[in-house]
Short mmCIF file of C-alpha atoms and ligand atoms in Angstrom, two decimals:
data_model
loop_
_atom_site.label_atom_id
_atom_site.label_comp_id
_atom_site.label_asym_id
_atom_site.label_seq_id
_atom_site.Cartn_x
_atom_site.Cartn_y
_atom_site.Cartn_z
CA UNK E 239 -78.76 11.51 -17.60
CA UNK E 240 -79.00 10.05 -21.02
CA UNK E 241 -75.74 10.76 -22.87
CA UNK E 242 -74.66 10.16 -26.59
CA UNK E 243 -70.86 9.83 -27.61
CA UNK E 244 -70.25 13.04 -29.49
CA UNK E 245 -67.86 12.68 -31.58
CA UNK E 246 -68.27 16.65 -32.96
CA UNK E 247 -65.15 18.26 -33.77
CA UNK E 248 -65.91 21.28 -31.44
CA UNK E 249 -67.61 22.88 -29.46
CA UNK E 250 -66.93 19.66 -28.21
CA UNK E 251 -67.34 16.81 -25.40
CA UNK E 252 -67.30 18.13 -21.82
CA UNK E 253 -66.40 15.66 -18.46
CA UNK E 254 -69.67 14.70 -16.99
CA UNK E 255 -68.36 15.81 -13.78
CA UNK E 256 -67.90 19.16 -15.26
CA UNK E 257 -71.69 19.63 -16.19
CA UNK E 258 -72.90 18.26 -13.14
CA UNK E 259 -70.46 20.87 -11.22
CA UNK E 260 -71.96 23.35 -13.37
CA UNK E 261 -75.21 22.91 -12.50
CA UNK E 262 -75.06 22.65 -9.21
CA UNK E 263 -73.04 25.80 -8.63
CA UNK E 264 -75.34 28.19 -11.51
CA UNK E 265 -77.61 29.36 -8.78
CA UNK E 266 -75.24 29.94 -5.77
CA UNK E 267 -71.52 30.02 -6.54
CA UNK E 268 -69.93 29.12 -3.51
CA UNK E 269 -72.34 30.74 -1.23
CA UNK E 270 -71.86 34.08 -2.89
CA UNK E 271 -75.32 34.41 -3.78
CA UNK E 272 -75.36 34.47 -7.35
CA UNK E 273 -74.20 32.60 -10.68
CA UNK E 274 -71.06 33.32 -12.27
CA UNK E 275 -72.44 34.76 -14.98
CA UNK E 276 -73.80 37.53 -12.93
CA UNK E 277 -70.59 38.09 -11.32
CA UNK E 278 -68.84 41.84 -11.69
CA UNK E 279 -65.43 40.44 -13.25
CA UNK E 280 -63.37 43.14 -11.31
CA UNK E 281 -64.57 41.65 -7.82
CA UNK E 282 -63.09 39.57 -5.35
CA UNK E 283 -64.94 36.01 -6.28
CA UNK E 284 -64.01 36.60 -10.49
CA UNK E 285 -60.51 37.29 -9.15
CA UNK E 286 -60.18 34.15 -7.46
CA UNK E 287 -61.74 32.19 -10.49
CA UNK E 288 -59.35 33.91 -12.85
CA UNK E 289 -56.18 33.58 -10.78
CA UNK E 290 -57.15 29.59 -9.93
CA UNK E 291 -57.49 29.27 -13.62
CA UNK E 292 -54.32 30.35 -14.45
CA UNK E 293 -52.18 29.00 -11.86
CA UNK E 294 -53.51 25.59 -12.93
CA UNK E 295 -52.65 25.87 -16.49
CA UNK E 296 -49.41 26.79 -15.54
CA UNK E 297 -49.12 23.81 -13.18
CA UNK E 298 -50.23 21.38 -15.87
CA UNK E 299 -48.17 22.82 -18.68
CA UNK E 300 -45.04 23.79 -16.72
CA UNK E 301 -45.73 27.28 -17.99
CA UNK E 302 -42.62 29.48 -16.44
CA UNK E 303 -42.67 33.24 -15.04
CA UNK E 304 -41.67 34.12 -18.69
CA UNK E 305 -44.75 33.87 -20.55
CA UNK E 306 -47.69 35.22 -19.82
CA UNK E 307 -51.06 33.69 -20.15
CA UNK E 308 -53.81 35.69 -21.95
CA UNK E 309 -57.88 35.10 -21.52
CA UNK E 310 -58.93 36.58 -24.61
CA UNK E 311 -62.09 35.90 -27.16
CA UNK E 312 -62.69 35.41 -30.87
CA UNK E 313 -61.74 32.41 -31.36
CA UNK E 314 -58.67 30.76 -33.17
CA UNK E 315 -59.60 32.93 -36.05
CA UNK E 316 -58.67 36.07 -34.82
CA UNK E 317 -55.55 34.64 -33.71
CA UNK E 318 -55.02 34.68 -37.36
CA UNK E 319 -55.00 38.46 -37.45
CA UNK E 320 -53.73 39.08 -34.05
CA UNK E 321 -50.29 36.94 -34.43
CA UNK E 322 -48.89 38.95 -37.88
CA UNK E 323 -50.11 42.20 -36.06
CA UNK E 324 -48.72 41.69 -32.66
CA UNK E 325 -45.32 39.46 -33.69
CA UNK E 326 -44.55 41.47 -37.51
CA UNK E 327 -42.58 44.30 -35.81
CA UNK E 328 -40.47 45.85 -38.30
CA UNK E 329 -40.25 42.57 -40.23
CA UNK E 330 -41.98 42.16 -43.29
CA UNK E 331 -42.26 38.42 -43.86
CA UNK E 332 -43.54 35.78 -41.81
CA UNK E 333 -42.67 31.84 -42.48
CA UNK E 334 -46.12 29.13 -42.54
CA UNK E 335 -45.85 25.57 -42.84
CA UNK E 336 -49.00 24.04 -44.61
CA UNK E 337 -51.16 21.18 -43.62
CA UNK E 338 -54.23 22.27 -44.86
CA UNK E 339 -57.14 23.85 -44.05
CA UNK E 340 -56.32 26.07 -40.80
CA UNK E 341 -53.05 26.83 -42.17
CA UNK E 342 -54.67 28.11 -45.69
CA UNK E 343 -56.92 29.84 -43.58
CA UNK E 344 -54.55 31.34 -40.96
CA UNK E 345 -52.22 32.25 -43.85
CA UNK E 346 -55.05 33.98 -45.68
CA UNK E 347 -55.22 36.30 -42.92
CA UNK E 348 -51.70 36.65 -42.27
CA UNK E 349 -51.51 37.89 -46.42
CA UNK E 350 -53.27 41.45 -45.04
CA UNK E 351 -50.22 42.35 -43.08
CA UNK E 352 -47.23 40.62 -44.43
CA UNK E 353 -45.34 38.68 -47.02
CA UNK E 354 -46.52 35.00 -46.09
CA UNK E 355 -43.05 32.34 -47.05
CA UNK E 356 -44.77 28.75 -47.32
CA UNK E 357 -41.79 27.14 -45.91
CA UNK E 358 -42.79 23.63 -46.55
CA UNK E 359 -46.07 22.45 -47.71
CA UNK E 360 -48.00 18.78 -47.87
CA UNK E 361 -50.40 20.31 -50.73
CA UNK E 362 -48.62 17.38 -52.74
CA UNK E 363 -49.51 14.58 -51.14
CA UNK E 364 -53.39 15.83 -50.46
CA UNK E 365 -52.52 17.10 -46.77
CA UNK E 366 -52.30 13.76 -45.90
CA UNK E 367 -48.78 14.36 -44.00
CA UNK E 368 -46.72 16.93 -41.86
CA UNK E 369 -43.48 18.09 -43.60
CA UNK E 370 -40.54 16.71 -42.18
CA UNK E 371 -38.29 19.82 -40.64
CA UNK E 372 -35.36 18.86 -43.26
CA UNK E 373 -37.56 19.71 -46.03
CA UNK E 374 -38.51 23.58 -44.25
CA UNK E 375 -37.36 26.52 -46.31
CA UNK E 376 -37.48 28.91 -43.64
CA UNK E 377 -36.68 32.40 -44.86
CA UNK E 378 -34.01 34.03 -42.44
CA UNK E 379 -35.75 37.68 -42.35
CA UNK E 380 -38.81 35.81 -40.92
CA UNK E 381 -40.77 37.53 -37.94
CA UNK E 382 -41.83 33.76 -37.04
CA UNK E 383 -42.35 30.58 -38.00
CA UNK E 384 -46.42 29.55 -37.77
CA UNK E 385 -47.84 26.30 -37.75
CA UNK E 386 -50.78 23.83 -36.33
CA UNK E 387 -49.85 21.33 -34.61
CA UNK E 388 -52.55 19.31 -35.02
CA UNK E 389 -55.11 19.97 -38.36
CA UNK E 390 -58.51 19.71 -37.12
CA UNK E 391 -59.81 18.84 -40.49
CA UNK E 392 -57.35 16.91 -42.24
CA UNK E 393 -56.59 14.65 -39.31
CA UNK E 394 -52.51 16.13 -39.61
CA UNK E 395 -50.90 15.92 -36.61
CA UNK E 396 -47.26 16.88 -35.33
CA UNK E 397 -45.64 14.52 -33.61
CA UNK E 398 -42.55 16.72 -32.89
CA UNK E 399 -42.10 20.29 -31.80
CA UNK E 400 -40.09 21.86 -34.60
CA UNK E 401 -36.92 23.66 -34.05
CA UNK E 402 -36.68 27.13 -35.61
CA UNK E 403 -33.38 28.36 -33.65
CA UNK E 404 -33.93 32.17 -32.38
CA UNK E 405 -36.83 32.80 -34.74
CA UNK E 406 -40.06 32.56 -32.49
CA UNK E 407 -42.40 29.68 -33.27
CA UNK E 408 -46.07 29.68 -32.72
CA UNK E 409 -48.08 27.02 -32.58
CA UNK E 410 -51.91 26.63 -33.11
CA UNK E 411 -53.10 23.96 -30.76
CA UNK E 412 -56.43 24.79 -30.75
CA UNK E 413 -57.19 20.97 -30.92
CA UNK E 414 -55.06 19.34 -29.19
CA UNK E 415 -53.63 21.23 -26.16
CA UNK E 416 -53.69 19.56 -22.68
CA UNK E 417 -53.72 16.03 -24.57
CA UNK E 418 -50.06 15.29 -23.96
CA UNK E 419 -46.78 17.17 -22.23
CA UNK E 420 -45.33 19.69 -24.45
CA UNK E 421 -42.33 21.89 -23.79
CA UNK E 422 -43.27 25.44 -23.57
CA UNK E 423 -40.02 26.88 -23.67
CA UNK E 424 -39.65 25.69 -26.96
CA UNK E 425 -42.58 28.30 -28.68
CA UNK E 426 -42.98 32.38 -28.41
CA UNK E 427 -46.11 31.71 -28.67
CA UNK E 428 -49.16 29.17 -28.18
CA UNK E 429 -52.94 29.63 -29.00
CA UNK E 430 -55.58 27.87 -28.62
CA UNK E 431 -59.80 28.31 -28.52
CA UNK E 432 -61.21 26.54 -25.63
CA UNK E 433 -64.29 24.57 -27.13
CA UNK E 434 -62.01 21.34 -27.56
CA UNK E 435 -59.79 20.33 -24.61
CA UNK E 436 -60.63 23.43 -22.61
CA UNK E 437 -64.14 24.11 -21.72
CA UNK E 438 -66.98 26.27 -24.02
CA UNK E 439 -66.53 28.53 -26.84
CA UNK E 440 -65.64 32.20 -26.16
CA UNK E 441 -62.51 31.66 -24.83
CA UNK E 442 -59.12 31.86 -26.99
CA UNK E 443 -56.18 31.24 -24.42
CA UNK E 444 -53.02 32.96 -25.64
CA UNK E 445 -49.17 31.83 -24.28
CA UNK E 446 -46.64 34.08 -25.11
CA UNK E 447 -42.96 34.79 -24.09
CA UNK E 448 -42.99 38.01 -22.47
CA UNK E 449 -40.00 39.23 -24.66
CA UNK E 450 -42.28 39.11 -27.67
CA UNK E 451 -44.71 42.00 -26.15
CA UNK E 452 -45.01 45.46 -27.53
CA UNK E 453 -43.91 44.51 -31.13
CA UNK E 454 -47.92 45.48 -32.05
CA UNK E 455 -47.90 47.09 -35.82
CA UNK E 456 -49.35 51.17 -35.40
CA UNK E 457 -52.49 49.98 -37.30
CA UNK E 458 -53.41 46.92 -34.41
CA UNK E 459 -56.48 47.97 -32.70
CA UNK E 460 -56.21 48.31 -28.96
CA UNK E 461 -58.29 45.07 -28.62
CA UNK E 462 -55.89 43.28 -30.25
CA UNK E 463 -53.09 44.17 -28.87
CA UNK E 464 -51.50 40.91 -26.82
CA UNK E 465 -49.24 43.93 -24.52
CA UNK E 466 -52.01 45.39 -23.48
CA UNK E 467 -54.25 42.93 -22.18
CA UNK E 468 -51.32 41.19 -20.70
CA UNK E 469 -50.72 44.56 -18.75
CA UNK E 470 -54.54 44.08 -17.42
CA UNK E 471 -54.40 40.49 -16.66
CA UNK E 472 -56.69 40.01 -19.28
CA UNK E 473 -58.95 42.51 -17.87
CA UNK E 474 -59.01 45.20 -20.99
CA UNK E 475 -62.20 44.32 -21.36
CA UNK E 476 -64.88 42.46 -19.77
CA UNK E 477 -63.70 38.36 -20.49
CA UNK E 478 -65.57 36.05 -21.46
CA UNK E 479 -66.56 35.00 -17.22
CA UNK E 480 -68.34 31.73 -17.92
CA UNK E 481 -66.01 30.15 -20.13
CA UNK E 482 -63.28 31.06 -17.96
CA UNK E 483 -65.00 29.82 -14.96
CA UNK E 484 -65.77 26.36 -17.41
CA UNK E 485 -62.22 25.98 -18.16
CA UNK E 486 -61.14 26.32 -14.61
CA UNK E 487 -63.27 23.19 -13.88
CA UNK E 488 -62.16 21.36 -16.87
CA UNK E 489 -58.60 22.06 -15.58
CA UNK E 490 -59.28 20.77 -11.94
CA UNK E 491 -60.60 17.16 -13.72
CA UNK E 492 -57.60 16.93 -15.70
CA UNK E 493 -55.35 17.11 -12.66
CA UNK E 494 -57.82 15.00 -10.69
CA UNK E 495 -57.87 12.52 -13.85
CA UNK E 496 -53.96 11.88 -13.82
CA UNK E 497 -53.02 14.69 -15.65
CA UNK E 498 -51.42 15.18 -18.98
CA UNK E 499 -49.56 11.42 -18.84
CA UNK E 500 -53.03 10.10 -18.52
CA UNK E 501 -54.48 12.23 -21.09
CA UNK E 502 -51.81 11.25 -23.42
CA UNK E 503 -52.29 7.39 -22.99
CA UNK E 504 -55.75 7.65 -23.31
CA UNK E 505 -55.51 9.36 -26.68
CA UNK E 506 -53.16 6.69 -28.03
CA UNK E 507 -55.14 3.95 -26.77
CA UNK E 508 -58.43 5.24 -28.13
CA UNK E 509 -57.11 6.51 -31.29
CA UNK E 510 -55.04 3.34 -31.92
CA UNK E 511 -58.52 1.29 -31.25
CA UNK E 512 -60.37 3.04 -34.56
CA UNK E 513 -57.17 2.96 -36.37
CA UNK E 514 -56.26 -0.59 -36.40
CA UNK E 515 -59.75 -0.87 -37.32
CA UNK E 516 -59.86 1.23 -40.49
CA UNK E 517 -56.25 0.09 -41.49
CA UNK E 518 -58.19 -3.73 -41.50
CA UNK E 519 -61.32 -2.37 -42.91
CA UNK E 520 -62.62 -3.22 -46.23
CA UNK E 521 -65.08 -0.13 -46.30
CA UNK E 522 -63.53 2.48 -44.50
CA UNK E 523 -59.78 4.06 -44.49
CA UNK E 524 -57.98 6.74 -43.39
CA UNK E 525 -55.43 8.10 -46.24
CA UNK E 526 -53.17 9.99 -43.71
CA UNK E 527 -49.32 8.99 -43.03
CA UNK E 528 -48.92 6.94 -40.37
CA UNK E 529 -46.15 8.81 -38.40
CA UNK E 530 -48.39 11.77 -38.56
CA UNK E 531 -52.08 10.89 -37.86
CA UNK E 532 -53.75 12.62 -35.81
CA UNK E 533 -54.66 11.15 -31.89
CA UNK E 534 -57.36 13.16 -31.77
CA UNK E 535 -59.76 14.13 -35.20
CA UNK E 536 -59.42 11.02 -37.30
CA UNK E 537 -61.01 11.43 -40.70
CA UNK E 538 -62.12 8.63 -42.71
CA UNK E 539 -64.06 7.72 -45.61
CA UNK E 540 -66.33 5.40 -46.85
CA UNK E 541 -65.67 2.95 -50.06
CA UNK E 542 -68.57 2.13 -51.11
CA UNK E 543 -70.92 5.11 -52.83
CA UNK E 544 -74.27 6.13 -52.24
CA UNK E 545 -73.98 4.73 -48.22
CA UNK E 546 -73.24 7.90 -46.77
CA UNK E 547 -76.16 9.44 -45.04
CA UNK E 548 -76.84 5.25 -44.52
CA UNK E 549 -73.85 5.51 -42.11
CA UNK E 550 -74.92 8.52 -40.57
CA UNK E 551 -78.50 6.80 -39.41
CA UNK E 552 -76.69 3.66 -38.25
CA UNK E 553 -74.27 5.49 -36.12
CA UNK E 554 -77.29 7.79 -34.85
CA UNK E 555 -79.23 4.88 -33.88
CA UNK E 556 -76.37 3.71 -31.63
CA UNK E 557 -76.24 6.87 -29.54
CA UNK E 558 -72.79 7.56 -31.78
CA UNK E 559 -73.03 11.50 -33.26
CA UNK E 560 -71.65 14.29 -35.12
CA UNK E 561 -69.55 12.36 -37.70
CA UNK E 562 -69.65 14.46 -40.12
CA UNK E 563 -66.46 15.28 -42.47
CA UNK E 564 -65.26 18.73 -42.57
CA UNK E 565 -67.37 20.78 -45.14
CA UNK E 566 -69.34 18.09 -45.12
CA UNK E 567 -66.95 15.44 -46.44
CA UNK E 568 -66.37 11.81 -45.67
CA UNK E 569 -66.55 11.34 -41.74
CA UNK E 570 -64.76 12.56 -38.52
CA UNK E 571 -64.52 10.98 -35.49
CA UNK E 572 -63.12 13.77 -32.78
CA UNK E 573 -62.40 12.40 -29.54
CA UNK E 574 -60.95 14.86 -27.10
CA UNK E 575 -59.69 14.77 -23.24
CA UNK E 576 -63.31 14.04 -21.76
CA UNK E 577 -64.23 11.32 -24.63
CA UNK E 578 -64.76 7.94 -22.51
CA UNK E 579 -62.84 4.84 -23.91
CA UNK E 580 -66.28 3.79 -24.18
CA UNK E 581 -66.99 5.98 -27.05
CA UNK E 582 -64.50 4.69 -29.67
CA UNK E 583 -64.97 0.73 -28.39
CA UNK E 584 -68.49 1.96 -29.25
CA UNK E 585 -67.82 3.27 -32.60
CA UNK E 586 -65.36 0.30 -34.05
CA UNK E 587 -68.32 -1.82 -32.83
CA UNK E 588 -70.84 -0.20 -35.17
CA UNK E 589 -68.32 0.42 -37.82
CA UNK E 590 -67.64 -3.35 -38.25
CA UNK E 591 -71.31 -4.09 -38.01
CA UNK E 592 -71.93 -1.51 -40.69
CA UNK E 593 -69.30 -3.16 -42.89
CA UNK E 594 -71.15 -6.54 -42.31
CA UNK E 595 -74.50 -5.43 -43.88
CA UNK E 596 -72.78 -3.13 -46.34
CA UNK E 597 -68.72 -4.00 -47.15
N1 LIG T 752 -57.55 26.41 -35.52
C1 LIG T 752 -57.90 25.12 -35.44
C2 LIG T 752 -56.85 24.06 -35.54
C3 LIG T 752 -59.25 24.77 -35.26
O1 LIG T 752 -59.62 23.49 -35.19
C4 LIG T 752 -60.22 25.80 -35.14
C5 LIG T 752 -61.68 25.52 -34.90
N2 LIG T 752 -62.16 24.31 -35.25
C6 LIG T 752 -59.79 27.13 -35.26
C7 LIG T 752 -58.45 27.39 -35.43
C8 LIG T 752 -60.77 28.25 -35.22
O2 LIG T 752 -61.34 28.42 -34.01
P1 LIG T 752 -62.65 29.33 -33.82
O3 LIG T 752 -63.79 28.67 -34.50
O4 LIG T 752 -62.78 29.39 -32.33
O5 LIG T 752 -62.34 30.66 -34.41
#
């Protein structure tokens, strides 16, 4: 099978053993005679998927008996919506901490229901940091405290799990769940879509404490509301089967590939590979804080005007893809759980070439 290194920021790179699992089991799922996809998702062989799927998450994570996980769609974008309407309860104000462009846009949402409190905010220094917990202004009549731990677009990443005292925090991990431990005890809440580090797109996986059910506004519509899905093990309405059944798989290779330990030294030692080479670079750089780049989207632009779509075809050429900036700006290099250490030896490679003919 002829395989690029996609570096796209999501949907993103699957493990090869993944696909080839996939295919093989499309026409015959384990002898039941049909794909998933044609499965009923109230029978026996969807139940087992389902249940499998969860129990491993837990496993991996150390999830305990007091959250619940939730199998849910639309994306990290509705979470937007469905956080304010399901965690607001009588509260009027929620606190956000800014890094950029999925906090603007998660707070943007967050404005239709609720008094948003930008408790900190790197807006000064270009989003090119994560605001050190000393300098949060978190306003006490706050429902919860929001933020993403890792900024898919401005290469932001949180390096620490924050400490709001009894106020529930929720994190959006959307892109970089399963790439290290974390403590779950420490948020009400965790979201993430699965197109990343968790399988396909369709699936949004939602971890909440089970004390922070039934707190839905009157106005949330019964899809959205996180108490009732829980109460029908995700089973409200028909899931999204496939990417459930993808994420499963994805979550047998992790175990089978060492788990989140492994996943977390391979992150540092590929990210570390492209950022000692853009720190040493004459033509490209990275303008984001040390202490809080991110391990997993690095952003970085180019010098030199007028090379950009130059770059683009040179990377192309060597099998290296989906580079692109966010909005179309500068240049992104996403590596996620099932990126081979390949991929970024790969990339510095053509980099410094690049910077040869062009630097
Ligand atoms: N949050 C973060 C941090 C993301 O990276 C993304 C998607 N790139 C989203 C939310 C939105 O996810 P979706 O496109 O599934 O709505």
């Amino acid at each position: 099978m002829e395989r690029v290194y996609n570096f796209s920021p999501g949907p993103g790179v699957l493990p090869e053993e993944v696909l080839a699992r996939v295919r093989e089991e499309i026409p015959n799922w384990h002898g039941s005679g049909m794909s998933v996809m044609e499965m009923s998702h109230r029978g026996k062989a969807f139940q087992s998927i389902i249940e499998q799927t969860e129990a491993d998450l837990r496993d991996i994570l150390g999830i305990s008996q007091d959250y619940r996980i939730l199998f849910l769609q639309g994306g990290g974008n509705l979470q937007f919506s469905m956080v304010p309407l399901n965690l607001l309860g009588v509260k009027r104000t929620a606190d956000y901490v800014d890094t950029g462009y999925w906090t603007a846009r998660a707070m943007d949402d967050a404005r239709q229901y609720c008094r948003v409190n930008v408790a900190a905010s790197s807006a000064d220094t270009g989003f090119t940091s994560a605001p050190a917990q000393d300098q949060w202004r978190l306003d006490p009549r706050a429902a919860y405290v929001h933020y993403v731990a890792n900024d898919t677009a401005t290469g932001v990443e949180f390096h620490w799990t924050p400490r709001c005292g009894d106020v529930p925090l929720v994190a959006d991990m959307s892109s970089n769940i399963l790439s290290r431990p974390v403590d779950v005890e420490h948020f009400g809440l965790i979201y993430a879509c699965a197109q990343k580090n968790l399988g396909i797109a369709g699936l949004t996986i939602v971890i909440i404490r089970d004390d922070l059910l039934g707190r839905a506004l009157p106005i949330t519509p019964r899809m959205l509301n996180y108490k009732l899905h829980a109460e029908k093990g995700s089973m409200y309405n028909t899931p999204p089967t496939f990417a459930i059944y993808v994420a499963g798989l994805v979550l047998k290779w992790l175990k089978n590939s060492g788990g989140l330990r492994a996943m977390e030294q391979r992150h540092a030692a590929m990210s570390s590979l492209v950022y000692d080479f853009l720190d040493s670079s004459s033509l490209f750089r990275n303008s984001v804080q040390k202490s809080d780049r991110s391990r997993i989207n690095l952003p970085f632009t180019l010098r030199g005007p007028g090379l950009e779509d130059r770059f683009i075809r040179h990377m192309e050429e060597r099998g290296l893809v989906n580079l692109h900036g966010n909005l179309g700006l500068g240049f992104r290099a996403s590596m996620y759980n099932a990126m081979p250490i390949e991929g970024p030896r790969r990339l510095v490679e053509a980099m410094r070439e690049f910077e040869k003919m062009h630097g």
